[in-house]
Each structure stands twice: as C-alpha cells, then as structure tokens.
C-alpha atoms as a printed R data frame, in Angstrom:
    type eleno elety resid chain resno       x       y       z
1   ATOM     1    CA   MET     A     1 113.105 103.399  96.344
2   ATOM     2    CA   LEU     A     2 109.789 104.886  97.240
3   ATOM     3    CA   ARG     A     3 110.437 108.313  95.729
4   ATOM     4    CA   ILE     A     4 110.548 106.719  92.242
5   ATOM     5    CA   LYS     A     5 107.278 104.884  92.820
6   ATOM     6    CA   THR     A     6 105.422 107.825  94.309
7   ATOM     7    CA   GLY     A     7 106.787 110.012  91.529
8   ATOM     8    CA   VAL     A     8 104.923 107.858  88.999
9   ATOM     9    CA   LEU     A     9 101.766 108.023  91.112
10  ATOM    10    CA   LEU     A    10 102.182 111.792  91.498
11  ATOM    11    CA   LEU     A    11 102.243 112.185  87.715
12  ATOM    12    CA   LEU     A    12  99.135 110.001  87.379
13  ATOM    13    CA   THR     A    13  97.306 112.067  89.978
14  ATOM    14    CA   PHE     A    14  98.428 115.346  88.446
15  ATOM    15    CA   SER     A    15  97.385 114.289  84.931
16  ATOM    16    CA   PHE     A    16  93.932 113.395  86.162
17  ATOM    17    CA   ASN     A    17  93.705 116.690  88.026
18  ATOM    18    CA   LEU     A    18  94.201 118.532  84.739
19  ATOM    19    CA   SER     A    19  91.390 116.601  83.082
20  ATOM    20    CA   VAL     A    20  88.820 117.487  85.744
21  ATOM    21    CA   ALA     A    21  89.745 121.105  86.523
22  ATOM    22    CA   GLN     A    22  86.636 123.314  86.345
23  ATOM    23    CA   PRO     A    23  85.556 126.659  87.810
24  ATOM    24    CA   ASP     A    24  84.203 126.672  91.365
25  ATOM    25    CA   SER     A    25  80.529 126.910  92.172
26  ATOM    26    CA   SER     A    26  78.458 126.766  95.353
27  ATOM    27    CA   THR     A    27  77.293 123.190  94.680
28  ATOM    28    CA   VAL     A    28  79.392 120.039  94.739
29  ATOM    29    CA   ASP     A    29  79.616 118.524  91.268
30  ATOM    30    CA   SER     A    30  78.685 114.942  92.186
31  ATOM    31    CA   ARG     A    31  79.095 113.692  88.662
32  ATOM    32    CA   ARG     A    32  82.577 115.126  88.356
33  ATOM    33    CA   LEU     A    33  83.455 113.822  91.806
34  ATOM    34    CA   ARG     A    34  82.420 110.294  90.791
35  ATOM    35    CA   THR     A    35  84.439 110.634  87.606
36  ATOM    36    CA   LEU     A    36  87.425 111.763  89.637
37  ATOM    37    CA   ALA     A    37  87.071 108.830  92.040
38  ATOM    38    CA   VAL     A    38  86.735 106.251  89.243
39  ATOM    39    CA   GLY     A    39  89.470 107.729  87.083
40  ATOM    40    CA   ALA     A    40  91.943 108.296  89.897
41  ATOM    41    CA   GLY     A    41  91.207 104.879  91.406
42  ATOM    42    CA   THR     A    42  91.681 103.135  88.064
43  ATOM    43    CA   GLY     A    43  94.888 105.018  87.334
44  ATOM    44    CA   TYR     A    44  96.234 104.358  90.806
45  ATOM    45    CA   ALA     A    45  95.435 100.634  90.641
46  ATOM    46    CA   ALA     A    46  97.070 100.386  87.210
47  ATOM    47    CA   GLY     A    47 100.112 102.241  88.487
48  ATOM    48    CA   LEU     A    48 100.427  99.893  91.453
49  ATOM    49    CA   ALA     A    49 100.100  96.843  89.209
50  ATOM    50    CA   ILE     A    50 102.828  98.113  86.874
51  ATOM    51    CA   LEU     A    51 105.132  99.061  89.730
52  ATOM    52    CA   ASN     A    52 104.516  95.742  91.468
53  ATOM    53    CA   HIS     A    53 105.525  93.911  88.294
54  ATOM    54    CA   VAL     A    54 108.513  96.068  87.328
55  ATOM    55    CA   TRP     A    55 110.020  97.119  90.656
56  ATOM    56    CA   TYR     A    56 109.697  93.805  92.492
57  ATOM    57    CA   LYS     A    57 110.493  91.587  89.516
58  ATOM    58    CA   GLY     A    58 113.109  89.053  90.572
59  ATOM    59    CA   THR     A    59 112.611  89.867  94.262
60  ATOM    60    CA   GLY     A    60 111.422  87.081  96.546
61  ATOM    61    CA   ARG     A    61 108.308  87.431  98.689
62  ATOM    62    CA   GLY     A    62 108.000  86.373 102.300
63  ATOM    63    CA   ALA     A    63 106.247  87.172 105.542
64  ATOM    64    CA   PHE     A    64 105.500  90.837 106.196
65  ATOM    65    CA   HIS     A    65 108.371  92.459 108.062
66  ATOM    66    CA   PHE     A    66 109.794  95.847 108.983
67  ATOM    67    CA   PHE     A    67 113.279  97.097 108.214
68  ATOM    68    CA   ASN     A    68 114.848  99.944 110.195
69  ATOM    69    CA   ASP     A    69 116.537 102.218 107.659
70  ATOM    70    CA   ASN     A    70 116.398 105.402 109.739
71  ATOM    71    CA   ALA     A    71 120.195 105.610 109.974
72  ATOM    72    CA   GLU     A    72 120.691 105.361 106.213
73  ATOM    73    CA   TRP     A    73 121.631 108.029 103.646
74  ATOM    74    CA   LYS     A    74 121.756 110.800 106.280
75  ATOM    75    CA   GLN     A    75 117.917 110.794 106.109
76  ATOM    76    CA   VAL     A    76 117.902 112.427 102.665
77  ATOM    77    CA   ASP     A    77 115.587 109.608 101.570
78  ATOM    78    CA   LYS     A    78 113.115 110.611 104.299
79  ATOM    79    CA   ALA     A    79 113.080 114.153 102.902
80  ATOM    80    CA   GLY     A    80 112.134 112.574  99.571
81  ATOM    81    CA   HIS     A    81 109.199 110.756 101.161
82  ATOM    82    CA   PHE     A    82 108.060 113.994 102.786
83  ATOM    83    CA   PHE     A    83 108.321 115.850  99.466
84  ATOM    84    CA   ALA     A    84 106.328 113.250  97.501
85  ATOM    85    CA   ALA     A    85 103.574 112.871 100.110
86  ATOM    86    CA   TYR     A    86 103.218 116.647 100.455
87  ATOM    87    CA   HIS     A    87 102.743 117.200  96.732
88  ATOM    88    CA   LEU     A    88 100.379 114.239  96.402
89  ATOM    89    CA   SER     A    89  98.268 115.931  99.096
90  ATOM    90    CA   ASP     A    90  98.372 119.292  97.326
91  ATOM    91    CA   ILE     A    91  97.444 117.816  93.947
92  ATOM    92    CA   SER     A    92  94.648 115.712  95.448
93  ATOM    93    CA   SER     A    93  93.240 118.782  97.213
94  ATOM    94    CA   ARG     A    94  93.267 120.776  93.963
95  ATOM    95    CA   ALA     A    95  91.500 117.955  92.125
96  ATOM    96    CA   LEU     A    96  88.815 117.703  94.822
97  ATOM    97    CA   LYS     A    97  88.351 121.472  94.888
98  ATOM    98    CA   SER     A    98  87.719 121.355  91.137
99  ATOM    99    CA   CYS     A    99  84.664 119.228  91.997
100 ATOM   100    CA   ASN     A   100  83.407 122.202  94.030
101 ATOM   101    CA   LEU     A   101  83.991 120.717  97.461
102 ATOM   102    CA   SER     A   102  84.538 123.320 100.119
103 ATOM   103    CA   GLN     A   103  88.173 124.293 100.462
104 ATOM   104    CA   ARG     A   104  88.361 122.808 103.970
105 ATOM   105    CA   LYS     A   105  86.981 119.431 102.897
106 ATOM   106    CA   ALA     A   106  89.196 119.367  99.816
107 ATOM   107    CA   ASP     A   107  92.244 120.038 101.972
108 ATOM   108    CA   ILE     A   108  91.363 117.395 104.582
109 ATOM   109    CA   TYR     A   109  90.566 114.690 102.040
110 ATOM   110    CA   GLY     A   110  93.533 115.751  99.925
111 ATOM   111    CA   ALA     A   111  95.927 115.341 102.866
112 ATOM   112    CA   LEU     A   112  94.380 111.966 103.714
113 ATOM   113    CA   SER     A   113  94.783 110.893 100.088
114 ATOM   114    CA   GLY     A   114  98.401 112.012 100.041
115 ATOM   115    CA   PHE     A   115  99.121 109.684 102.952
116 ATOM   116    CA   LEU     A   116  96.982 106.745 101.840
117 ATOM   117    CA   LEU     A   117  98.456 106.779  98.323
118 ATOM   118    CA   THR     A   118 101.821 105.766  99.771
119 ATOM   119    CA   ILE     A   119 100.688 103.029 102.179
120 ATOM   120    CA   PRO     A   120 100.184 100.193  99.627
121 ATOM   121    CA   ILE     A   121 103.763 100.671  98.458
122 ATOM   122    CA   GLU     A   122 105.039 100.276 102.006
123 ATOM   123    CA   ILE     A   123 102.981  97.093 102.226
124 ATOM   124    CA   PHE     A   124 104.621  95.809  99.032
125 ATOM   125    CA   ASP     A   125 108.024  96.604 100.544
126 ATOM   126    CA   GLY     A   126 107.025  94.774 103.738
127 ATOM   127    CA   TYR     A   127 106.391  91.544 101.856
128 ATOM   128    CA   SER     A   128 109.543  91.863  99.735
129 ATOM   129    CA   ASP     A   129 112.666  89.952 100.799
130 ATOM   130    CA   GLY     A   130 114.817  92.677  99.347
131 ATOM   131    CA   TYR     A   131 113.242  95.587 101.227
132 ATOM   132    CA   GLY     A   132 110.944  95.665 104.236
133 ATOM   133    CA   ALA     A   133 108.414  98.191 105.467
134 ATOM   134    CA   SER     A   134 109.990 101.225 107.103
135 ATOM   135    CA   ALA     A   135 108.404 102.972 110.083
136 ATOM   136    CA   GLY     A   136 110.566 106.004 109.286
137 ATOM   137    CA   ASP     A   137 109.221 106.124 105.740
138 ATOM   138    CA   VAL     A   138 105.643 105.903 107.011
139 ATOM   139    CA   ALA     A   139 106.332 108.748 109.439
140 ATOM   140    CA   ALA     A   140 107.740 110.916 106.636
141 ATOM   141    CA   ASP     A   141 104.741 109.998 104.464
142 ATOM   142    CA   ALA     A   142 102.477 111.285 107.248
143 ATOM   143    CA   ILE     A   143 104.451 114.447 108.038
144 ATOM   144    CA   GLY     A   144 104.239 115.644 104.427
145 ATOM   145    CA   PRO     A   145 100.409 115.738 104.359
146 ATOM   146    CA   LEU     A   146 100.314 117.193 107.886
147 ATOM   147    CA   PHE     A   147 102.657 119.976 106.774
148 ATOM   148    CA   PHE     A   148 100.294 120.737 103.899
149 ATOM   149    CA   LEU     A   149  97.165 120.606 106.060
150 ATOM   150    CA   GLY     A   150  98.713 122.557 108.925
151 ATOM   151    CA   GLN     A   151  99.458 125.495 106.651
152 ATOM   152    CA   LYS     A   152  95.969 125.463 105.213
153 ATOM   153    CA   PHE     A   153  94.426 125.458 108.695
154 ATOM   154    CA   ALA     A   154  96.794 128.126 110.043
155 ATOM   155    CA   TRP     A   155  96.806 130.561 107.113
156 ATOM   156    CA   GLY     A   156  94.241 129.341 104.586
157 ATOM   157    CA   GLU     A   157  97.048 129.126 102.014
158 ATOM   158    CA   ILE     A   158 100.498 127.675 101.395
159 ATOM   159    CA   ARG     A   159 103.304 129.950 102.533
160 ATOM   160    CA   VAL     A   160 106.144 127.433 102.788
161 ATOM   161    CA   HIS     A   161 106.710 125.413  99.611
162 ATOM   162    CA   PRO     A   162 108.704 122.138  99.640
163 ATOM   163    CA   LYS     A   163 110.993 122.061  96.600
164 ATOM   164    CA   PHE     A   164 113.660 119.878  95.030
165 ATOM   165    CA   SER     A   165 116.888 120.427  93.135
166 ATOM   166    CA   PHE     A   166 119.621 118.191  91.763
167 ATOM   167    CA   GLN     A   167 123.109 118.401  90.382
168 ATOM   168    CA   ARG     A   168 125.422 115.551  89.421
169 ATOM   169    CA   SER     A   169 127.682 114.705  92.334
170 ATOM   170    CA   GLY     A   170 130.414 112.618  90.744
171 ATOM   171    CA   TYR     A   171 129.847 109.731  93.159
172 ATOM   172    CA   ALA     A   172 127.522 107.728  90.922
173 ATOM   173    CA   PRO     A   173 130.358 106.251  88.776
174 ATOM   174    CA   LEU     A   174 131.746 104.637  91.940
175 ATOM   175    CA   ARG     A   175 128.575 102.508  92.299
176 ATOM   176    CA   PRO     A   176 126.495 103.003  89.142
177 ATOM   177    CA   ALA     A   177 124.194 100.037  89.845
178 ATOM   178    CA   LEU     A   178 123.054 101.713  93.063
179 ATOM   179    CA   LEU     A   179 123.471 105.423  92.339
180 ATOM   180    CA   GLY     A   180 122.660 105.483  88.620
181 ATOM   181    CA   ASP     A   181 124.555 105.266  85.351
182 ATOM   182    CA   ASN     A   182 123.074 108.232  83.481
183 ATOM   183    CA   LEU     A   183 121.579 111.618  84.294
184 ATOM   184    CA   LEU     A   184 117.985 110.388  84.650
185 ATOM   185    CA   SER     A   185 118.823 107.432  86.872
186 ATOM   186    CA   GLU     A   186 121.173 109.566  88.973
187 ATOM   187    CA   LEU     A   187 118.381 112.099  89.435
188 ATOM   188    CA   VAL     A   188 116.296 109.559  91.351
189 ATOM   189    CA   LYS     A   189 119.023 107.342  92.833
190 ATOM   190    CA   ASP     A   190 121.969 109.522  93.810
191 ATOM   191    CA   TYR     A   191 121.247 111.096  97.198
192 ATOM   192    CA   ASN     A   192 124.542 113.004  97.021
193 ATOM   193    CA   GLY     A   193 123.160 115.227  94.279
194 ATOM   194    CA   GLN     A   194 119.707 115.835  95.760
195 ATOM   195    CA   THR     A   195 118.773 118.892  97.799
196 ATOM   196    CA   TYR     A   196 115.376 119.378  99.450
197 ATOM   197    CA   TRP     A   197 114.184 122.910 100.126
198 ATOM   198    CA   TRP     A   198 111.541 124.744 102.121
199 ATOM   199    CA   SER     A   199 110.834 128.009 100.315
200 ATOM   200    CA   PHE     A   200 109.224 130.780 102.405
201 ATOM   201    CA   ASP     A   201 106.812 133.339 100.925
202 ATOM   202    CA   LEU     A   202 108.155 136.235 102.970
203 ATOM   203    CA   ASP     A   203 105.751 138.690 101.325
204 ATOM   204    CA   ARG     A   204 102.997 136.918 103.300
205 ATOM   205    CA   PHE     A   205 104.738 137.864 106.552
206 ATOM   206    CA   MET     A   206 106.482 141.173 105.828
207 ATOM   207    CA   GLY     A   207 107.315 143.650 103.108
208 ATOM   208    CA   PHE     A   208 109.187 141.607 100.510
209 ATOM   209    CA   PRO     A   209 109.028 141.263  96.699
210 ATOM   210    CA   LYS     A   210 106.176 138.892  95.839
211 ATOM   211    CA   TRP     A   211 108.216 136.966  93.283
212 ATOM   212    CA   MET     A   212 111.205 136.395  95.603
213 ATOM   213    CA   ASN     A   213 111.399 133.846  98.426
214 ATOM   214    CA   ILE     A   214 113.988 132.771 100.968
215 ATOM   215    CA   ALA     A   215 114.673 129.027 101.025
216 ATOM   216    CA   VAL     A   216 116.424 126.722 103.467
217 ATOM   217    CA   GLY     A   217 117.765 123.452 102.104
218 ATOM   218    CA   TYR     A   218 119.130 120.106 103.230
219 ATOM   219    CA   GLY     A   219 121.402 117.568 101.562
220 ATOM   220    CA   ALA     A   220 124.374 115.272 102.194
221 ATOM   221    CA   GLU     A   221 127.478 114.050 100.376
222 ATOM   222    CA   GLU     A   222 130.199 111.377 100.265
223 ATOM   223    CA   MET     A   223 127.734 108.485 100.361
224 ATOM   224    CA   ILE     A   224 128.122 105.479  98.103
225 ATOM   225    CA   TYR     A   225 126.707 103.128 100.747
226 ATOM   226    CA   ALA     A   226 123.613 103.546 102.888
227 ATOM   227    CA   ARG     A   227 125.277 103.658 106.312
228 ATOM   228    CA   ASP     A   228 128.077 105.837 107.647
229 ATOM   229    CA   GLY     A   229 130.232 102.916 108.777
230 ATOM   230    CA   GLN     A   230 130.259 101.422 105.306
231 ATOM   231    CA   ASN     A   231 131.249 104.740 103.746
232 ATOM   232    CA   VAL     A   232 134.025 105.327 106.286
233 ATOM   233    CA   ALA     A   233 135.372 101.829 105.571
234 ATOM   234    CA   ALA     A   234 135.465 102.798 101.887
235 ATOM   235    CA   GLY     A   235 137.580 105.858 102.705
236 ATOM   236    CA   LEU     A   236 134.756 108.417 102.617
237 ATOM   237    CA   ASN     A   237 133.538 110.858 105.256
238 ATOM   238    CA   PRO     A   238 129.795 111.458 104.819
239 ATOM   239    CA   PHE     A   239 128.513 114.842 105.970
240 ATOM   240    CA   ARG     A   240 125.303 116.884 106.035
241 ATOM   241    CA   GLN     A   241 124.802 120.146 104.178
242 ATOM   242    CA   TYR     A   242 122.489 123.025 105.063
243 ATOM   243    CA   TYR     A   243 121.655 125.891 102.742
244 ATOM   244    CA   LEU     A   244 120.259 129.398 102.858
245 ATOM   245    CA   ALA     A   245 119.307 130.768  99.458
246 ATOM   246    CA   LEU     A   246 117.227 133.103  97.364
247 ATOM   247    CA   ASP     A   247 114.359 131.485  95.495
248 ATOM   248    CA   PHE     A   248 111.836 132.498  92.859
249 ATOM   249    CA   ASP     A   249 108.089 132.088  93.283
250 ATOM   250    CA   VAL     A   250 106.910 131.589  89.701
251 ATOM   251    CA   ALA     A   251 103.433 130.640  90.977
252 ATOM   252    CA   SER     A   252 102.969 134.322  91.896
253 ATOM   253    CA   ILE     A   253 102.761 135.171  88.199
254 ATOM   254    CA   LYS     A   254  99.136 136.028  87.421
255 ATOM   255    CA   THR     A   255  97.458 134.283  84.510
256 ATOM   256    CA   ARG     A   256  94.013 133.037  83.547
257 ATOM   257    CA   SER     A   257  95.429 130.229  81.442
258 ATOM   258    CA   ARG     A   258  94.925 126.809  83.015
259 ATOM   259    CA   VAL     A   259  97.881 125.464  81.015
260 ATOM   260    CA   LEU     A   260 100.208 128.196  82.274
261 ATOM   261    CA   LYS     A   261  98.993 127.708  85.828
262 ATOM   262    CA   THR     A   262  99.862 124.034  85.476
263 ATOM   263    CA   ILE     A   263 103.317 124.835  84.129
264 ATOM   264    CA   PHE     A   264 103.926 127.369  86.914
265 ATOM   265    CA   TYR     A   265 102.840 124.816  89.519
266 ATOM   266    CA   LEU     A   266 105.262 122.207  88.189
267 ATOM   267    CA   VAL     A   267 108.134 124.686  87.935
268 ATOM   268    CA   ASN     A   268 107.427 125.869  91.466
269 ATOM   269    CA   THR     A   269 108.154 122.390  92.864
270 ATOM   270    CA   VAL     A   270 111.790 122.976  91.843
271 ATOM   271    CA   ARG     A   271 114.178 125.408  93.472
272 ATOM   272    CA   LEU     A   272 115.525 127.291  90.463
273 ATOM   273    CA   PRO     A   273 119.279 127.989  90.195
274 ATOM   274    CA   GLY     A   274 120.491 131.021  92.102
275 ATOM   275    CA   PRO     A   275 122.831 132.209  94.891
276 ATOM   276    CA   ALA     A   276 123.093 129.997  97.979
277 ATOM   277    CA   LEU     A   277 125.138 129.777 101.164
278 ATOM   278    CA   GLU     A   278 126.183 126.249 102.154
279 ATOM   279    CA   ILE     A   279 126.957 125.433 105.801
280 ATOM   280    CA   SER     A   280 128.418 122.067 106.836
281 ATOM   281    CA   SER     A   281 130.956 120.507 109.167
282 ATOM   282    CA   ARG     A   282 133.540 121.511 106.582
283 ATOM   283    CA   GLY     A   283 132.781 125.195 106.947
284 ATOM   284    CA   SER     A   284 130.763 127.700 104.928
285 ATOM   285    CA   LYS     A   285 130.794 128.149 101.170
286 ATOM   286    CA   PHE     A   286 129.023 130.688  98.970
287 ATOM   287    CA   HIS     A   287 127.684 129.419  95.645
288 ATOM   288    CA   PRO     A   288 126.881 132.242  93.183
289 ATOM   289    CA   PHE     A   289 124.826 129.777  91.119
290 ATOM   290    CA   TYR     A   290 123.590 126.665  92.933
291 ATOM   291    CA   PHE     A   291 120.948 124.186  91.802
C-alpha cells in the first residue's frame, strides 16, 4: 500500500529538512542546495532500494500493467495518497526555502518534488504481479501537490491543512493479514479506522480564535474486502462517513525554537481529539470526543 511506502519517504525527507534548516537571506545558498540535493537523493534512493526489497519480496515481476482500483475501499486509500503527496510537497518546499530560494520557486519545486517522489513507487507497482500501477493513485498523487501549490499561489500561505486521525475499528480481527494484527499495523492497513481531514484556518477569513479551526473529514466503515460486492457477500454493508468538527491549530503557537516548530508541524498533521458531528447514510451522530 502506497501510503506505507510514502510514509517512509516522508520521514526521510523531513529528517533531511531538519538538518539543512537555516535562516533566510537574499542570496541562494548554492552549497546548501547541493548538499540538500545529494543528501535527499541518496536518502530517497536508499529508501526505494529498501522498500523494493522488503515490500515486493516474494512478489513476481512481469510486464508493466495498470490495475483499476478506483472502486476499492470507498476511495479512502486515494485520500491517503493525497495526504502523503501534499505533505511531501510541503516538506520539500520548506527544505528548499531553507536554501534561500525565493518562496515562489521553493513552492513550485516543492510541489513538483512531492509528485515525482511517488512516481517510482507506482512504476514498481506496475511491474509487480501482485499489484499494478493505478491511474487513480497517480491522480491523487498529483492533486495533493496541486492543492498545496494552489493555496500558496492564491493566498501566499496555507489556510486549509490536510490532517489524519485513526481509531481502532474492530474489523481488523476479521482479516488480520490484510487489515493488521496490532495497533501499528492497523494504523496503516485498516481503512475502517482512518479519517482524513481538511482543517480550515477560519481566522484567515473572518473573526475567529487563531488557535481554533473547523475541519471536515471523510472516512468509511464495514470493509474487510476492497470492493463493495465482496463485503456485501460477507454480510457487511459498507458506508461512507462525513464529519464536521472543531480542530486545534498548534502551528499557530509562536516560538523561536526550531525543535518546537518541528514538533508543532508534526502534531499539526494530525486532527487532535475533540467534538465531531458524523453524517452518513445511517443518520447523524454527535461524538463528544472523536479521534
């Protein structure tokens, strides 16, 4: 699953970003930019080599082919692709800006990097007998960077933050090999427990507390197989879930500490627990404390 692979690459990119962060100046730091390119390229290549060995071990290789998975998992997996590609773009832009590129160039190249970082993995999938390249995944990988870049062009800043949350669904024990057999594996495999959010900085649009956002979320449940027909045959009734919730913008906390800024950035990729209204085909439900 691509979200696991890009998650590893995201951590590699983010770690390198921390090592090169420096104050801005009016001149591009060519030396630092070369260091960034070499370090990030080496880390990315190593990550791909490890993933190629571990993820595709025991999987046959054949001619490159596509596999249409757009009808699977109620498209929650596509939200995961969007989320990963968006944050890869954001992190890449921050790393490039630390080399004193102009903000516009950093954003453009960052968005391009966020997309290109995912393409080799789709190529690996295309040559794998067990997977296949997905046009839907590629589209989601492109929409994430475009969402990042569009905000930067429109407002010069990020006002809508993609976020993630997870809670154990109870469906994983029904198919632990596919959905996970412990908390960590369920976190990345069980789509029933994943929720993807778009958190709006309303203080940028109207009078609203700076630390409080409004978030809309998307998820789905009753899925132990990829396609609806399979789940119905198993006695389940898969359905989509939509959420409206309060959210907290921890990145709005002012600090000069680079370490704290890093921590706040990471925390701000997660929608923290709080009140939420769930709307689905089964009606509406208020959760006083939803993660």
